[in-house]
Amino acid sequence: MVSNKTVLFDSIPNHEPVDSLKIVTQQFDLDRQLAPGEAILKVEMLSLDPYMRSRMRDPSIETYVPPFTLGEPIDNGGVVIVLKSNNAHFKVDRKYYAGFTLPFSEYALVTEASNAFYTDITDAELPNETLIGACGLPGKTAYYSYKQLVRGKAGEKIFISAASGGIGQMLCQLCKMDGLKVLAAVGSDEKVDYCEKTLGVDRAFNYKTSDTRKELAAFGCDIFYDNVGGKMLEDVLDQINVYGRVICCGQIATYNSGAEAYGIKNTFQIVAKRLSFQGFITFELIPQKPFHESKYNTIEEEFMATIPSMIKEGKLDVKNHVYNGIEATSQAFLDLLRGDKHGKTVIQL
Ligand SMILES: NC(=O)c1ccc[n+]([C@@H]2O[C@H](COP(=O)([O-])OP(=O)(O)OC[C@H]3O[C@@H](n4cnc5c(N)ncnc54)[C@H](OP(=O)(O)O)[C@@H]3O)[C@@H](O)[C@H]2O)c1
């Protein structure tokens, strides 16, 4: 037996999830006999992502992701090593990227139901945090949505919110490679510096100390890539150009607000300016054939064949915020929702 610290979903939050997660220490039998299809995993790293906030809900509320179950471990993506296996998909001593369903615990027992979510990454030659971040959900979200939905042209002006986060940092760089003009909104001066000096955006500003409307009026805006929603979206509706496009990726500003979410007052601008809005969920984009000319069958194949090697060659910058120890989970998640971190949030076990 070994001790196995685990993060349980303890209470449904009304606003910030300050008391919603609880660490317990359970016993885990590493010597157990495995039934067919089972494997024992040692967790090396866990991923925290904003959408996990919407899983902390009353299960009667339906949305695109399942709710967490009270009293059960929360789960998401991560990196694991296989310790023992009775499942041909999981090879002992090899490293796997878990896209989803990995319980927040130091050791995990999985069954064949997990196979589809785990990919062998033993030979990936990149740090775990990069495999989870730039090569994982946020990097893929940025790439798929940029190539399939933004489809920017050189010279177009794009405004990106939460621009230094996991998605924003990849998106800013993709846009600059194609010659778009990028305006980036971030929540600190340090992040402004990072966007301008490292990601190469044309202008970045701190939305907490600068006026978003003035920034938009001075820079111009053909496309808004929205990670935030709320008041910032309202500001954009008044400033975006006629026939502007809004790509709706997320609304992190509203996730803790519940019924008191900011009420946008100027939605008539959608009519007056003939705007188009496109929401998306990353998974539906994975199997899509690239809209642009490509030798790959799907946008995912193209991503896997290009982005990891560009990162290795130093052509794309990657910024992660690494917390140490599974005990840090609750604070790390609060930091993520408050913007008190810089880059993709991961937890090193
Ligand atoms: N559609 C999809 O399939 C899909 C997939 C993945 C993620 N998403 C969404 O995409 C968005 C970004 O995800 P991510 O993984 O890049 O997140 P992330 O790296 O965790 O970054 C989140 C950032 O949002 C900013 N933020 C938080 N509250 C804010 C507020 N009230 N106003 C403005 N900015 C705020 C903070 O940065 P600052 O310090 O700069 O404020 C924070 O660091 C989220 O809304 C997420 O839910 C959607």
Short mmCIF file of C-alpha atoms and ligand atoms in Angstrom, two decimals:
data_model
loop_
_atom_site.label_atom_id
_atom_site.label_comp_id
_atom_site.label_asym_id
_atom_site.label_seq_id
_atom_site.Cartn_x
_atom_site.Cartn_y
_atom_site.Cartn_z
CA MET A 1 0.00 0.00 0.00
CA VAL A 2 1.08 3.56 -0.65
CA SER A 3 -0.58 6.77 0.42
CA ASN A 4 -2.44 8.50 -2.39
CA LYS A 5 -3.31 12.18 -1.99
CA THR A 6 -6.49 12.94 -3.95
CA VAL A 7 -8.46 16.12 -4.68
CA LEU A 8 -12.19 15.68 -4.06
CA PHE A 9 -15.05 17.91 -5.21
CA ASP A 10 -16.40 18.99 -1.83
CA SER A 11 -19.02 21.70 -2.42
CA ILE A 12 -20.74 23.54 -5.27
CA PRO A 13 -19.50 27.15 -5.31
CA ASN A 14 -21.82 30.11 -5.79
CA HIS A 15 -18.99 32.43 -6.80
CA GLU A 16 -15.22 31.82 -6.38
CA PRO A 17 -14.57 28.15 -5.62
CA VAL A 18 -12.70 28.94 -2.38
CA ASP A 19 -13.85 25.89 -0.39
CA SER A 20 -14.89 23.58 -3.19
CA LEU A 21 -11.89 21.27 -3.31
CA LYS A 22 -10.62 19.07 -0.48
CA ILE A 23 -7.40 17.05 -0.28
CA VAL A 24 -7.71 13.60 1.29
CA THR A 25 -5.08 10.91 1.75
CA GLN A 26 -6.30 7.48 0.72
CA GLN A 27 -4.50 4.12 0.53
CA PHE A 28 -3.64 2.70 -2.89
CA ASP A 29 -2.70 -0.96 -3.45
CA LEU A 30 0.16 -1.03 -5.94
CA ASP A 31 0.33 -4.85 -5.69
CA ARG A 32 -3.30 -5.50 -6.55
CA GLN A 33 -4.17 -8.10 -9.21
CA LEU A 34 -5.29 -6.25 -12.29
CA ALA A 35 -8.50 -7.29 -14.04
CA PRO A 36 -8.38 -7.38 -17.85
CA GLY A 37 -8.20 -3.82 -19.21
CA GLU A 38 -6.87 -2.25 -16.01
CA ALA A 39 -3.63 -0.31 -15.58
CA ILE A 40 -1.97 1.52 -12.68
CA LEU A 41 -0.63 5.00 -13.44
CA LYS A 42 1.71 7.28 -11.51
CA VAL A 43 0.70 10.88 -12.11
CA GLU A 44 3.57 13.25 -12.96
CA MET A 45 1.68 16.42 -13.84
CA LEU A 46 -1.90 17.71 -13.81
CA SER A 47 -3.53 20.39 -15.92
CA LEU A 48 -5.91 23.06 -14.61
CA ASP A 49 -8.17 24.69 -17.21
CA PRO A 50 -10.88 27.35 -16.88
CA TYR A 51 -13.67 25.04 -18.13
CA MET A 52 -13.29 23.03 -14.90
CA ARG A 53 -15.17 25.86 -13.16
CA SER A 54 -18.30 24.97 -15.15
CA ARG A 55 -17.97 21.35 -14.02
CA MET A 56 -18.35 22.58 -10.39
CA ARG A 57 -22.09 22.96 -10.80
CA ASP A 58 -25.42 21.56 -9.77
CA PRO A 59 -25.69 18.35 -11.84
CA SER A 60 -29.24 19.22 -12.88
CA ILE A 61 -27.83 22.03 -15.05
CA GLU A 62 -26.99 20.75 -18.51
CA THR A 63 -24.11 22.06 -20.58
CA TYR A 64 -21.44 20.76 -22.95
CA VAL A 65 -19.26 19.13 -20.26
CA PRO A 66 -20.33 16.75 -17.47
CA PRO A 67 -20.43 18.06 -13.88
CA PHE A 68 -17.99 16.90 -11.20
CA THR A 69 -19.57 14.54 -8.66
CA LEU A 70 -19.64 15.66 -5.03
CA GLY A 71 -17.33 13.51 -2.90
CA GLU A 72 -15.49 12.13 -5.93
CA PRO A 73 -12.06 13.16 -7.34
CA ILE A 74 -12.06 15.97 -9.87
CA ASP A 75 -10.47 15.00 -13.19
CA ASN A 76 -8.87 16.63 -16.21
CA GLY A 77 -5.74 16.21 -18.36
CA GLY A 78 -2.16 15.45 -17.36
CA VAL A 79 0.94 13.33 -17.86
CA VAL A 80 1.37 9.85 -16.35
CA ILE A 81 3.82 6.95 -16.26
CA VAL A 82 2.43 3.40 -16.45
CA LEU A 83 3.52 1.32 -13.45
CA LYS A 84 1.57 -1.88 -14.12
CA SER A 85 -0.75 -2.92 -16.92
CA ASN A 86 -3.21 -5.58 -18.04
CA ASN A 87 -4.27 -3.42 -20.99
CA ALA A 88 -2.46 -3.54 -24.36
CA HIS A 89 -2.94 0.24 -24.83
CA PHE A 90 -0.88 1.05 -21.69
CA LYS A 91 2.77 -0.12 -21.86
CA VAL A 92 4.70 -0.31 -18.60
CA ASP A 93 7.30 2.47 -18.02
CA ARG A 94 5.98 4.52 -20.92
CA LYS A 95 4.70 8.08 -20.59
CA TYR A 96 1.18 9.10 -21.66
CA TYR A 97 -0.63 12.39 -22.17
CA ALA A 98 -4.13 12.21 -20.76
CA GLY A 99 -6.45 14.59 -22.57
CA PHE A 100 -9.23 14.11 -20.02
CA THR A 101 -10.58 11.76 -17.32
CA LEU A 102 -7.34 11.64 -15.28
CA PRO A 103 -8.31 11.82 -11.58
CA PHE A 104 -6.48 14.42 -9.47
CA SER A 105 -4.51 11.91 -7.40
CA GLU A 106 -0.93 10.69 -7.13
CA TYR A 107 -1.81 7.18 -8.40
CA ALA A 108 -4.73 6.13 -10.56
CA LEU A 109 -6.35 2.88 -11.63
CA VAL A 110 -7.80 3.08 -15.14
CA THR A 111 -9.83 0.73 -17.31
CA GLU A 112 -10.29 0.31 -21.05
CA ALA A 113 -12.80 3.16 -20.96
CA SER A 114 -9.82 5.52 -20.61
CA ASN A 115 -7.88 4.27 -23.64
CA ALA A 116 -9.24 6.85 -26.07
CA PHE A 117 -8.09 9.74 -23.86
CA TYR A 118 -4.44 8.64 -23.42
CA THR A 119 -1.66 9.05 -26.01
CA ASP A 120 1.87 7.63 -25.73
CA ILE A 121 4.25 10.62 -25.58
CA THR A 122 7.39 8.83 -24.40
CA ASP A 123 9.34 10.00 -27.44
CA ALA A 124 7.98 13.55 -27.56
CA GLU A 125 11.23 15.22 -26.31
CA LEU A 126 9.40 18.16 -24.75
CA PRO A 127 8.78 19.03 -21.07
CA ASN A 128 5.54 17.78 -19.55
CA GLU A 129 4.18 21.30 -19.10
CA THR A 130 4.64 22.03 -22.80
CA LEU A 131 2.99 18.76 -23.78
CA ILE A 132 -0.02 19.73 -21.65
CA GLY A 133 -0.04 23.41 -22.64
CA ALA A 134 1.20 24.45 -26.09
CA CYS A 135 0.88 20.88 -27.45
CA GLY A 136 -2.24 20.08 -25.41
CA LEU A 137 -5.73 21.58 -25.01
CA PRO A 138 -4.91 25.33 -25.06
CA GLY A 139 -2.39 25.09 -27.90
CA LYS A 140 -4.76 22.97 -29.97
CA THR A 141 -7.70 25.25 -29.20
CA ALA A 142 -5.71 28.26 -30.44
CA TYR A 143 -4.46 26.48 -33.56
CA TYR A 144 -7.70 24.82 -34.62
CA SER A 145 -9.83 27.91 -34.05
CA TYR A 146 -7.28 30.19 -35.72
CA LYS A 147 -6.94 28.05 -38.84
CA GLN A 148 -10.59 27.00 -39.17
CA LEU A 149 -12.50 30.02 -37.84
CA VAL A 150 -10.35 33.16 -37.63
CA ARG A 151 -8.74 32.49 -41.02
CA GLY A 152 -7.00 35.84 -40.75
CA LYS A 153 -5.45 37.71 -43.65
CA ALA A 154 -2.30 39.82 -43.56
CA GLY A 155 -3.08 43.36 -42.46
CA GLU A 156 -6.34 42.51 -40.64
CA LYS A 157 -6.54 43.86 -37.11
CA ILE A 158 -7.33 41.36 -34.39
CA PHE A 159 -7.98 42.06 -30.72
CA ILE A 160 -7.15 39.14 -28.38
CA SER A 161 -8.26 39.05 -24.72
CA ALA A 162 -6.46 36.99 -22.03
CA ALA A 163 -3.61 37.22 -24.52
CA SER A 164 -0.82 35.76 -22.40
CA GLY A 165 -2.82 32.71 -21.24
CA GLY A 166 -2.48 29.21 -22.65
CA ILE A 167 -4.61 29.97 -25.70
CA GLY A 168 -3.73 33.63 -26.09
CA GLN A 169 0.03 33.17 -26.25
CA MET A 170 -0.21 30.63 -29.10
CA LEU A 171 -2.83 32.65 -30.94
CA CYS A 172 -0.82 35.89 -30.81
CA GLN A 173 2.14 34.13 -32.42
CA LEU A 174 0.07 32.42 -35.14
CA CYS A 175 -1.50 35.77 -36.03
CA LYS A 176 1.87 37.50 -36.27
CA MET A 177 3.26 34.73 -38.50
CA ASP A 178 0.45 35.48 -40.97
CA GLY A 179 0.99 39.24 -40.87
CA LEU A 180 -2.09 40.25 -38.87
CA LYS A 181 -1.92 43.34 -36.66
CA VAL A 182 -2.44 42.21 -33.07
CA LEU A 183 -3.80 44.20 -30.11
CA ALA A 184 -3.50 42.22 -26.86
CA ALA A 185 -5.34 42.75 -23.54
CA VAL A 186 -3.75 41.38 -20.36
CA GLY A 187 -4.05 41.92 -16.63
CA SER A 188 -0.57 43.11 -15.60
CA ASP A 189 2.35 45.23 -16.85
CA GLU A 190 4.62 42.17 -16.77
CA LYS A 191 2.20 40.42 -19.16
CA VAL A 192 2.16 43.54 -21.38
CA ASP A 193 5.96 43.29 -21.66
CA TYR A 194 5.76 39.59 -22.45
CA CYS A 195 3.20 40.10 -25.22
CA GLU A 196 5.12 42.92 -26.85
CA LYS A 197 8.71 41.74 -26.40
CA THR A 198 8.36 37.95 -26.63
CA LEU A 199 5.14 37.24 -28.53
CA GLY A 200 5.76 40.17 -30.88
CA VAL A 201 2.26 41.70 -30.82
CA ASP A 202 1.90 45.23 -32.22
CA ARG A 203 0.44 46.61 -29.01
CA ALA A 204 -0.50 45.21 -25.63
CA PHE A 205 -2.24 47.01 -22.76
CA ASN A 206 -3.20 46.31 -19.16
CA TYR A 207 -7.01 46.36 -19.18
CA LYS A 208 -7.04 47.02 -15.42
CA THR A 209 -5.23 50.36 -15.78
CA SER A 210 -5.97 51.39 -19.40
CA ASP A 211 -9.26 52.20 -21.12
CA THR A 212 -10.16 49.31 -23.44
CA ARG A 213 -12.41 51.53 -25.59
CA LYS A 214 -9.65 54.08 -26.16
CA GLU A 215 -7.18 51.33 -27.00
CA LEU A 216 -9.59 49.84 -29.54
CA ALA A 217 -10.42 53.24 -31.04
CA ALA A 218 -6.72 54.01 -31.54
CA PHE A 219 -5.74 50.57 -32.92
CA GLY A 220 -8.83 49.50 -34.90
CA CYS A 221 -10.47 46.09 -34.80
CA ASP A 222 -11.69 43.79 -37.59
CA ILE A 223 -11.73 40.59 -35.53
CA PHE A 224 -12.21 40.01 -31.80
CA TYR A 225 -10.99 36.69 -30.34
CA ASP A 226 -12.93 36.59 -27.09
CA ASN A 227 -11.60 34.59 -24.14
CA VAL A 228 -13.24 36.80 -21.53
CA GLY A 229 -16.79 38.02 -22.30
CA GLY A 230 -18.54 40.50 -19.96
CA LYS A 231 -17.68 44.22 -19.98
CA MET A 232 -14.78 43.77 -22.40
CA LEU A 233 -17.12 42.27 -25.00
CA GLU A 234 -19.45 45.24 -24.50
CA ASP A 235 -16.51 47.61 -25.13
CA VAL A 236 -15.65 45.72 -28.31
CA LEU A 237 -19.21 45.87 -29.69
CA ASP A 238 -19.04 49.67 -29.64
CA GLN A 239 -15.56 49.87 -31.17
CA ILE A 240 -15.29 46.99 -33.67
CA ASN A 241 -15.53 47.81 -37.39
CA VAL A 242 -18.67 47.29 -39.48
CA TYR A 243 -18.79 43.64 -40.70
CA GLY A 244 -16.45 42.73 -37.82
CA ARG A 245 -16.16 39.13 -36.68
CA VAL A 246 -16.19 37.82 -33.12
CA ILE A 247 -14.74 34.38 -32.42
CA CYS A 248 -16.20 33.30 -29.08
CA CYS A 249 -13.74 30.97 -27.33
CA GLY A 250 -14.63 31.55 -23.67
CA GLN A 251 -16.07 33.99 -21.12
CA ILE A 252 -13.81 33.62 -18.10
CA ALA A 253 -14.95 36.97 -16.67
CA THR A 254 -18.39 35.41 -16.08
CA TYR A 255 -17.49 31.98 -14.69
CA ASN A 256 -17.67 33.00 -11.01
CA SER A 257 -20.55 35.44 -11.44
CA GLY A 258 -23.53 33.09 -11.47
CA ALA A 259 -26.81 34.98 -11.81
CA GLU A 260 -24.97 38.30 -11.32
CA ALA A 261 -23.02 38.00 -14.57
CA TYR A 262 -22.43 41.37 -16.26
CA GLY A 263 -25.37 42.25 -18.52
CA ILE A 264 -24.15 43.48 -21.90
CA LYS A 265 -26.21 46.52 -22.89
CA ASN A 266 -25.32 47.19 -26.50
CA THR A 267 -26.13 43.98 -28.38
CA PHE A 268 -27.97 46.04 -31.01
CA GLN A 269 -24.50 46.80 -32.39
CA ILE A 270 -24.57 43.24 -33.79
CA VAL A 271 -27.37 44.39 -36.08
CA ALA A 272 -26.18 47.92 -36.70
CA LYS A 273 -22.65 46.80 -37.60
CA ARG A 274 -23.67 43.54 -39.32
CA LEU A 275 -21.33 41.59 -37.04
CA SER A 276 -20.86 37.83 -37.11
CA PHE A 277 -20.37 35.71 -34.00
CA GLN A 278 -18.89 32.21 -34.05
CA GLY A 279 -18.74 30.10 -30.92
CA PHE A 280 -16.97 26.74 -30.93
CA ILE A 281 -15.94 23.76 -28.82
CA THR A 282 -12.45 22.49 -29.62
CA PHE A 283 -13.41 18.82 -29.91
CA GLU A 284 -15.74 19.45 -32.78
CA LEU A 285 -12.87 21.01 -34.75
CA ILE A 286 -10.42 18.07 -34.31
CA PRO A 287 -11.63 15.88 -37.20
CA GLN A 288 -12.21 18.80 -39.58
CA LYS A 289 -10.39 18.86 -42.88
CA PRO A 290 -8.24 22.00 -43.08
CA PHE A 291 -10.06 24.77 -44.98
CA HIS A 292 -6.72 26.01 -46.33
CA GLU A 293 -4.52 24.03 -48.72
CA SER A 294 -2.85 21.30 -46.65
CA LYS A 295 -1.32 17.89 -47.19
CA TYR A 296 -2.94 16.68 -43.96
CA ASN A 297 -6.37 15.08 -43.70
CA THR A 298 -7.40 16.79 -40.46
CA ILE A 299 -6.47 19.95 -38.62
CA GLU A 300 -5.24 17.79 -35.73
CA GLU A 301 -2.80 15.90 -37.99
CA GLU A 302 -1.49 19.22 -39.26
CA PHE A 303 -1.06 20.52 -35.70
CA MET A 304 0.86 17.42 -34.55
CA ALA A 305 3.12 17.51 -37.63
CA THR A 306 4.04 21.19 -37.24
CA ILE A 307 3.63 22.75 -33.79
CA PRO A 308 5.77 20.44 -31.57
CA SER A 309 8.71 20.76 -33.97
CA MET A 310 8.33 24.55 -34.16
CA ILE A 311 8.50 24.67 -30.37
CA LYS A 312 11.63 22.51 -30.34
CA GLU A 313 13.22 24.77 -32.94
CA GLY A 314 12.46 27.83 -30.79
CA LYS A 315 10.08 29.32 -33.38
CA LEU A 316 7.23 29.50 -30.88
CA ASP A 317 7.54 30.74 -27.30
CA VAL A 318 5.81 28.83 -24.52
CA LYS A 319 5.06 30.19 -21.05
CA ASN A 320 3.77 27.98 -18.25
CA HIS A 321 3.02 28.52 -14.59
CA VAL A 322 4.11 25.43 -12.67
CA TYR A 323 2.79 24.80 -9.12
CA ASN A 324 4.41 22.17 -6.94
CA GLY A 325 2.49 19.40 -5.17
CA ILE A 326 -1.11 18.23 -5.51
CA GLU A 327 -1.92 20.25 -2.35
CA ALA A 328 -1.55 23.42 -4.47
CA THR A 329 -4.57 22.53 -6.63
CA SER A 330 -7.20 24.68 -4.93
CA GLN A 331 -5.02 27.82 -4.73
CA ALA A 332 -3.75 27.31 -8.27
CA PHE A 333 -7.32 27.17 -9.57
CA LEU A 334 -8.25 30.37 -7.72
CA ASP A 335 -5.14 32.05 -9.15
CA LEU A 336 -6.14 30.92 -12.64
CA LEU A 337 -9.62 32.42 -12.35
CA ARG A 338 -8.24 35.66 -10.84
CA GLY A 339 -5.41 36.02 -13.37
CA ASP A 340 -2.81 35.73 -10.56
CA LYS A 341 -0.53 33.55 -12.66
CA HIS A 342 1.29 33.89 -15.94
CA GLY A 343 0.93 31.27 -18.67
CA LYS A 344 -0.63 27.83 -18.74
CA THR A 345 -1.35 26.44 -15.25
CA VAL A 346 0.00 23.00 -14.41
CA ILE A 347 0.74 21.12 -11.19
CA GLN A 348 3.96 19.16 -10.82
CA LEU A 349 3.56 16.13 -8.55
N1 LIG B 1 -14.17 26.88 -26.70
C1 LIG B 1 -13.33 25.95 -26.28
O1 LIG B 1 -13.35 24.81 -26.74
C2 LIG B 1 -12.31 26.32 -25.24
C3 LIG B 1 -11.24 25.45 -24.95
C4 LIG B 1 -10.33 25.85 -23.97
C5 LIG B 1 -10.50 27.07 -23.31
N2 LIG B 1 -11.54 27.86 -23.61
C6 LIG B 1 -11.73 29.17 -22.95
O2 LIG B 1 -10.71 30.04 -23.41
C7 LIG B 1 -10.41 31.02 -22.42
C8 LIG B 1 -8.92 31.07 -22.15
O3 LIG B 1 -8.48 29.80 -21.72
P1 LIG B 1 -6.93 29.54 -21.37
O4 LIG B 1 -6.75 28.08 -21.25
O5 LIG B 1 -6.07 30.32 -22.29
O6 LIG B 1 -6.88 30.20 -19.92
P2 LIG B 1 -5.67 30.58 -18.99
O7 LIG B 1 -4.35 30.35 -19.60
O8 LIG B 1 -5.94 29.95 -17.69
O9 LIG B 1 -5.85 32.13 -18.86
C9 LIG B 1 -6.93 32.69 -18.23
C10 LIG B 1 -6.66 34.15 -18.10
O10 LIG B 1 -7.87 34.88 -18.23
C11 LIG B 1 -7.66 36.16 -17.70
N3 LIG B 1 -8.82 36.62 -16.95
C12 LIG B 1 -9.36 36.07 -15.86
N4 LIG B 1 -10.41 36.79 -15.43
C13 LIG B 1 -10.52 37.83 -16.29
C14 LIG B 1 -11.42 38.93 -16.37
N5 LIG B 1 -12.40 39.12 -15.49
N6 LIG B 1 -11.25 39.81 -17.39
C15 LIG B 1 -10.27 39.65 -18.28
N7 LIG B 1 -9.37 38.60 -18.25
C16 LIG B 1 -9.52 37.71 -17.25
C17 LIG B 1 -6.45 36.08 -16.77
O11 LIG B 1 -5.34 36.74 -17.37
P3 LIG B 1 -5.10 38.32 -17.19
O12 LIG B 1 -4.15 38.50 -16.05
O13 LIG B 1 -4.54 38.74 -18.48
O14 LIG B 1 -6.44 38.94 -16.88
C18 LIG B 1 -6.15 34.59 -16.73
O15 LIG B 1 -4.81 34.32 -16.55
C19 LIG B 1 -11.26 30.67 -21.22
O16 LIG B 1 -12.42 31.46 -21.23
C20 LIG B 1 -11.61 29.21 -21.45
O17 LIG B 1 -12.79 28.83 -20.79
C21 LIG B 1 -12.45 27.51 -24.56
#
